[in-house]
């Protein structure tokens, strides 16, 4: 039984089905796991008092979520790499905001979307992460950085809607009030724009969860070149879908736009972007391109970013306030990743978490 794949209700059902137990034991298990942030079920006094059930359950339960093998801190941003039992690694990031911390999680080992500006794309897709592996990144962040890790962004490695079911169940688990209790309005899912995933997400009643669209271009020709997903689901169809999306009152879509100098930040792009967004309740997050290894593009200078931002504001594009470097790092998928495979791994550690 993979414990991090289950909401409280799921656990109650599983305990009833497998052991004839119910809420009393589920509460004891969640208390140990999320109240004490301890994955050692045998160390729970409640469990010790449960006799035979405790030993059966402790033998069956799986709490392994991968081993954090590396962390790196820079300007208030902590990146950590989790390595799974099959040797694959993913990267997650924790960033301190004024009143809380946000964790950015990966949903796939690699990605098959092939965006040209993205480090993760170079790896291709190895596999989807399991629910346990996704929730494990949030758990590691909570355990090590405290209960003020209150926001989650699904913007790390991978396309969340390409691993749809596991991402949805992860949201169910982390937002469970008896568990990590992360409010859905504090969760953002970022997508390159997969039509099926967007439609399902809207139909599945996830309006409380915020949606970010990784746009990065102002016309189809350019977007198809930068993001092959656009060939299957071009920009006008994407906009139509967003206009019909059951957004909560006063909510906006986050539009991530990675500025690649000379490629997607020319004056004509400003006009096209302003027209494209005119009817959408959207806020643009402008992210200076962050080059990885052998990058095709260079990062913009501060002056170039300022100019582009000013031109967009002039055209009445709703732009998010300037962010710190750390926030920029988390503003779009494709701006993380790549490093997970490159970081030198330290010797064996007993710590499953950081
Ligand atoms: S930018 Fe995002 S969707 Fe595109 S290849 Fe990278 S991880 Fe995948």
Coordinates of C-alpha atoms and ligand atoms in Angstrom, one line a residue:
X1 CA 0.0 0.0 0.0
X2 CA 1.6 3.2 -1.2
X3 CA 0.6 5.6 1.6
X4 CA 1.3 8.9 -0.2
X5 CA -1.1 7.9 -2.9
X6 CA -4.1 7.9 -0.6
X7 CA -6.4 10.6 0.8
X8 CA -7.9 10.0 4.2
X9 CA -11.0 8.6 2.6
X10 CA -9.0 6.3 0.3
X11 CA -7.2 5.0 3.4
X12 CA -10.3 4.3 5.3
X13 CA -11.6 2.3 2.4
X14 CA -8.3 0.4 2.0
X15 CA -8.2 -0.4 5.7
X16 CA -11.8 -1.6 5.7
X17 CA -11.2 -3.8 2.6
X18 CA -7.9 -5.3 3.6
X19 CA -8.0 -5.4 7.4
X20 CA -11.6 -4.8 8.5
X21 CA -10.4 -1.6 10.2
X22 CA -11.7 1.9 9.9
X23 CA -11.4 5.6 10.8
X24 CA -9.8 5.0 14.2
X25 CA -6.7 3.4 12.6
X26 CA -6.7 5.8 9.6
X27 CA -6.6 8.7 12.0
X28 CA -3.7 7.2 13.9
X29 CA -1.8 6.6 10.6
X30 CA -2.4 10.2 9.3
X31 CA -1.5 11.6 12.7
X32 CA 1.9 9.9 12.5
X33 CA 2.5 10.7 8.9
X34 CA 1.3 14.3 8.7
X35 CA 0.9 15.4 12.3
X36 CA 4.3 14.2 13.4
X37 CA 5.8 14.2 9.9
X38 CA 7.1 10.7 10.7
X39 CA 7.0 8.0 8.1
X40 CA 8.1 5.3 10.6
X41 CA 4.7 3.7 11.3
X42 CA 6.2 1.2 13.8
X43 CA 7.3 4.2 15.9
X44 CA 3.7 5.3 16.5
X45 CA 2.4 4.6 19.9
X46 CA -1.1 4.4 18.5
X47 CA 0.0 1.6 16.2
X48 CA 1.9 -0.2 18.9
X49 CA -1.4 -0.4 20.8
X50 CA -3.0 -2.1 17.7
X51 CA -1.3 -5.4 18.1
X52 CA -1.5 -7.8 15.1
X53 CA -2.9 -5.1 12.8
X54 CA 0.2 -2.9 13.4
X55 CA 2.6 -5.6 12.3
X56 CA 0.5 -6.5 9.2
X57 CA 0.1 -2.9 8.2
X58 CA 3.8 -2.0 8.8
X59 CA 4.9 -4.8 6.6
X60 CA 2.5 -3.8 3.8
X61 CA 2.9 0.0 3.8
X62 CA 5.3 1.7 1.4
X63 CA 6.5 5.1 2.5
X64 CA 9.5 5.4 0.1
X65 CA 9.2 8.4 -2.1
X66 CA 12.8 8.5 -3.4
X67 CA 15.9 9.7 -1.8
X68 CA 16.9 13.4 -1.8
X69 CA 20.5 13.2 -3.0
X70 CA 21.4 16.8 -3.6
X71 CA 20.4 20.2 -2.6
X72 CA 21.7 23.6 -3.6
X73 CA 20.8 27.0 -2.2
X74 CA 21.0 30.3 -4.0
X75 CA 19.4 33.6 -3.3
X76 CA 16.8 32.1 -1.0
X77 CA 15.9 29.4 -3.5
X78 CA 16.6 25.8 -2.6
X79 CA 16.7 23.3 -5.3
X80 CA 16.7 19.6 -4.4
X81 CA 17.1 16.5 -6.5
X82 CA 15.2 13.3 -5.7
X83 CA 16.5 10.0 -7.0
X84 CA 14.1 7.1 -7.4
X85 CA 14.8 3.4 -7.1
X86 CA 15.2 3.0 -10.8
X87 CA 18.0 5.6 -10.9
X88 CA 16.0 8.4 -12.5
X89 CA 16.1 11.8 -10.8
X90 CA 13.9 14.9 -10.8
X91 CA 14.4 18.4 -9.5
X92 CA 12.1 20.4 -7.1
X93 CA 12.5 23.9 -5.8
X94 CA 11.5 25.7 -2.6
X95 CA 11.3 29.4 -2.6
X96 CA 10.7 31.7 0.4
X97 CA 8.1 34.4 -0.2
X98 CA 7.2 37.1 2.3
X99 CA 4.6 35.2 4.2
X100 CA 5.0 31.6 3.0
X101 CA 7.1 29.2 1.0
X102 CA 6.2 27.7 -2.4
X103 CA 7.3 24.4 -3.7
X104 CA 7.7 23.7 -7.4
X105 CA 7.3 20.0 -8.2
X106 CA 8.1 17.8 -11.2
X107 CA 5.5 15.5 -12.6
X108 CA 7.6 13.5 -15.1
X109 CA 11.2 12.3 -15.4
X110 CA 12.0 14.2 -18.6
X111 CA 9.3 15.5 -21.0
X112 CA 8.2 14.7 -24.5
X113 CA 6.8 18.1 -25.4
X114 CA 10.0 19.1 -27.1
X115 CA 10.0 22.9 -26.4
X116 CA 13.1 24.4 -28.0
X117 CA 14.1 26.6 -25.0
X118 CA 13.8 23.8 -22.4
X119 CA 16.6 21.8 -20.8
X120 CA 14.2 19.0 -19.8
X121 CA 13.1 18.6 -23.4
X122 CA 16.6 17.5 -24.4
X123 CA 16.2 14.4 -22.2
X124 CA 13.0 13.2 -23.8
X125 CA 10.5 11.5 -21.6
X126 CA 11.7 8.6 -19.4
X127 CA 8.5 8.0 -17.5
X128 CA 5.6 9.5 -15.6
X129 CA 6.1 10.1 -11.9
X130 CA 3.8 8.1 -9.6
X131 CA 1.4 9.9 -7.2
X132 CA 3.7 8.8 -4.4
X133 CA 6.7 10.4 -6.1
X134 CA 4.9 13.7 -6.8
X135 CA 3.4 13.9 -3.3
X136 CA 6.8 12.9 -1.9
X137 CA 8.4 16.1 -3.2
X138 CA 5.8 18.2 -1.3
X139 CA 6.2 16.1 1.8
X140 CA 10.0 16.5 1.7
X141 CA 9.5 20.3 1.3
X142 CA 7.1 20.4 4.3
X143 CA 9.3 18.2 6.5
X144 CA 12.4 20.3 5.8
X145 CA 11.1 23.8 5.4
X146 CA 8.1 23.8 7.8
X147 CA 4.4 24.2 7.7
X148 CA 4.7 27.6 5.9
X149 CA 5.3 25.6 2.7
X150 CA 1.7 26.5 1.7
X151 CA 1.8 26.9 -2.1
X152 CA 2.5 24.4 -4.8
X153 CA 3.2 25.0 -8.4
X154 CA 3.3 22.1 -10.9
X155 CA 5.9 23.8 -13.0
X156 CA 8.9 21.6 -12.6
X157 CA 10.1 18.9 -15.1
X158 CA 7.4 17.4 -17.3
X159 CA 4.0 18.4 -18.7
X160 CA 1.4 17.8 -15.9
X161 CA -1.4 17.1 -18.3
X162 CA 0.7 14.4 -19.9
X163 CA 0.5 12.6 -16.6
X164 CA -3.1 13.7 -15.9
X165 CA -4.5 11.1 -13.5
X166 CA -1.5 11.1 -11.2
X167 CA -1.4 14.8 -11.1
X168 CA -5.1 15.0 -10.1
X169 CA -4.7 12.4 -7.4
X170 CA -1.6 14.2 -6.1
X171 CA -3.8 17.4 -5.8
X172 CA -6.4 15.4 -4.0
X173 CA -3.8 14.0 -1.6
X174 CA -1.9 17.2 -0.8
X175 CA -5.1 19.2 -0.4
X176 CA -6.7 16.7 2.0
X177 CA -7.5 18.7 5.1
X178 CA -6.5 15.8 7.3
X179 CA -3.2 15.5 5.6
X180 CA -0.9 18.3 4.3
X181 CA -4.0 20.5 3.9
X182 CA -2.8 22.8 1.1
X183 CA -5.7 24.9 -0.1
X184 CA -6.6 24.3 -3.7
X185 CA -6.5 28.0 -4.5
X186 CA -2.8 27.8 -3.5
X187 CA -2.1 25.2 -6.1
X188 CA -1.1 26.1 -9.7
X189 CA -0.9 23.7 -12.6
X190 CA 1.1 24.9 -15.5
X191 CA 0.6 23.5 -19.0
X192 CA 2.1 23.9 -22.4
X193 CA -1.5 23.7 -23.6
X194 CA -2.7 20.1 -24.1
X195 CA -6.2 20.2 -25.3
X196 CA -7.5 17.0 -23.8
X197 CA -5.9 17.8 -20.4
X198 CA -7.4 21.3 -20.4
X199 CA -10.8 20.0 -21.2
X200 CA -10.7 17.3 -18.6
X201 CA -9.4 19.7 -16.0
X202 CA -12.3 22.0 -16.6
X203 CA -14.8 19.2 -16.6
X204 CA -13.3 17.5 -13.5
X205 CA -14.3 20.5 -11.3
X206 CA -10.9 21.8 -10.6
X207 CA -11.7 25.6 -10.9
X208 CA -10.2 26.3 -7.5
X209 CA -6.9 25.2 -8.7
X210 CA -5.1 27.9 -10.6
X211 CA -4.1 27.4 -14.2
X212 CA -1.0 28.7 -15.9
X213 CA -0.4 28.6 -19.6
X214 CA 3.1 28.5 -20.9
X215 CA 2.6 30.7 -24.0
X216 CA 5.9 32.1 -25.0
X217 CA 4.9 33.3 -28.4
X218 CA 2.5 35.7 -30.0
X219 CA 1.7 33.9 -33.2
X220 CA 1.3 30.4 -34.4
X221 CA 4.3 30.3 -36.7
X222 CA 6.6 31.3 -33.8
X223 CA 4.8 29.2 -31.2
X224 CA 4.9 26.1 -33.3
X225 CA 8.6 26.6 -33.8
X226 CA 9.3 27.0 -30.1
X227 CA 6.6 24.6 -28.8
X228 CA 5.6 21.8 -31.1
X229 CA 2.5 21.2 -29.0
X230 CA 1.1 24.3 -30.8
X231 CA 0.8 22.4 -34.1
X232 CA -1.8 20.1 -32.6
X233 CA -3.6 22.8 -30.7
X234 CA -3.0 26.2 -32.2
X235 CA -3.4 29.5 -30.4
X236 CA -6.9 30.5 -31.5
X237 CA -8.3 27.2 -30.3
X238 CA -6.4 27.6 -27.1
X239 CA -7.9 31.0 -26.6
X240 CA -11.4 29.8 -27.4
X241 CA -11.0 27.0 -24.8
X242 CA -9.8 29.5 -22.2
X243 CA -12.7 31.9 -22.8
X244 CA -15.1 29.0 -22.0
X245 CA -13.1 27.7 -19.0
X246 CA -15.0 27.8 -15.7
X247 CA -12.8 30.3 -14.0
X248 CA -13.7 31.4 -10.5
X249 CA -15.0 35.0 -10.3
X250 CA -12.1 37.5 -10.2
X251 CA -9.5 34.8 -11.0
X252 CA -7.1 35.1 -13.9
X253 CA -5.0 32.7 -15.9
X254 CA -1.3 33.0 -15.5
X255 CA 0.3 33.4 -18.9
X256 CA 4.0 32.5 -18.7
X257 CA 6.1 34.2 -21.3
X258 CA 9.8 33.4 -21.5
X259 CA 11.5 36.3 -23.1
X260 CA 14.0 35.1 -25.7
X261 CA 15.8 38.2 -27.1
X262 CA 15.4 38.8 -30.8
X263 CA 13.1 35.7 -31.0
X264 CA 9.8 36.6 -29.3
X265 CA 10.2 40.1 -28.0
X266 CA 10.1 42.3 -31.1
X267 CA 7.7 45.2 -31.4
X268 CA 5.4 43.1 -33.7
X269 CA 5.2 40.5 -30.9
X270 CA 4.1 43.1 -28.4
X271 CA 1.2 44.1 -30.6
X272 CA 0.2 40.5 -31.4
X273 CA 0.4 39.5 -27.7
X274 CA -1.7 42.4 -26.7
X275 CA -4.4 41.5 -29.2
X276 CA -4.3 37.8 -28.3
X277 CA -4.8 38.5 -24.6
X278 CA -7.3 41.4 -25.0
X279 CA -10.4 39.4 -24.1
X280 CA -8.8 37.0 -21.7
X281 CA -8.8 37.4 -17.9
X282 CA -5.0 36.8 -17.8
X283 CA -1.9 38.1 -16.1
X284 CA 1.4 37.7 -17.9
X285 CA 4.4 36.5 -16.0
X286 CA 7.4 37.7 -18.0
X287 CA 10.4 35.5 -17.4
X288 CA 13.8 36.3 -18.8
X289 CA 15.1 33.2 -20.6
X290 CA 17.4 31.2 -18.4
X291 CA 19.9 29.3 -20.6
X292 CA 21.1 25.8 -19.8
X293 CA 23.8 23.9 -21.5
X294 CA 24.4 24.3 -25.3
X295 CA 21.5 26.7 -25.4
X296 CA 20.3 27.9 -28.8
X297 CA 19.4 31.3 -27.3
X298 CA 21.0 33.9 -25.0
X299 CA 19.3 35.4 -21.9
X300 CA 18.0 39.0 -22.3
X301 CA 19.8 41.9 -20.7
X302 CA 18.0 43.7 -17.8
X303 CA 17.5 46.6 -20.3
X304 CA 15.9 44.3 -22.9
X305 CA 13.5 42.9 -20.3
X306 CA 12.6 46.4 -19.1
X307 CA 12.0 47.6 -22.6
X308 CA 9.8 44.6 -23.5
X309 CA 7.9 45.0 -20.2
X310 CA 7.3 48.7 -20.8
X311 CA 6.1 48.1 -24.3
X312 CA 3.6 45.5 -23.1
X313 CA 2.3 47.7 -20.4
X314 CA 1.9 50.5 -22.9
X315 CA -0.3 48.2 -24.9
X316 CA -2.4 47.5 -21.7
X317 CA -1.2 44.0 -21.2
X318 CA -1.8 42.9 -17.6
X319 CA 1.7 42.1 -16.3
X320 CA 2.7 40.7 -13.0
X321 CA 4.9 42.9 -10.9
X322 CA 8.6 42.3 -11.1
X323 CA 9.6 39.2 -9.2
X324 CA 12.8 38.1 -7.6
X325 CA 15.2 35.8 -9.4
X326 CA 13.8 32.9 -7.4
X327 CA 10.2 33.5 -8.5
X328 CA 11.4 33.9 -12.0
X329 CA 12.9 30.4 -11.7
X330 CA 9.5 29.0 -10.9
X331 CA 7.5 30.9 -13.3
X332 CA 7.4 28.4 -16.1
X333 CA 8.2 24.9 -16.9
X334 CA 11.3 24.7 -19.0
X335 CA 13.1 27.1 -16.7
X336 CA 14.1 24.3 -14.3
X337 CA 15.3 20.8 -15.0
X338 CA 18.4 19.6 -16.7
X339 CA 20.4 19.9 -13.6
X340 CA 19.0 16.8 -12.0
X341 CA 20.9 14.5 -14.1
X342 CA 24.1 16.6 -14.0
X343 CA 24.5 17.1 -10.3
X344 CA 27.2 15.1 -8.7
X345 CA 25.7 12.7 -6.2
X346 CA 27.1 12.5 -2.8
X347 CA 27.9 9.2 -1.0
X348 CA 25.1 7.1 0.6
X349 CA 22.9 8.7 3.1
X350 CA 20.4 7.3 5.5
X351 CA 18.1 10.3 5.0
X352 CA 15.3 9.6 2.6
X353 CA 14.5 13.2 2.9
X354 CA 17.0 16.1 2.8
Ligands
LIG1 S1 8.9 23.6 -21.3 FE1 7.7 22.3 -20.0 S2 6.3 21.3 -21.5 FE2 8.0 22.2 -22.7 S3 9.5 20.5 -22.9 FE3 10.0 21.7 -21.1 S4 9.1 20.7 -19.3 FE4 8.1 20.0 -21.2

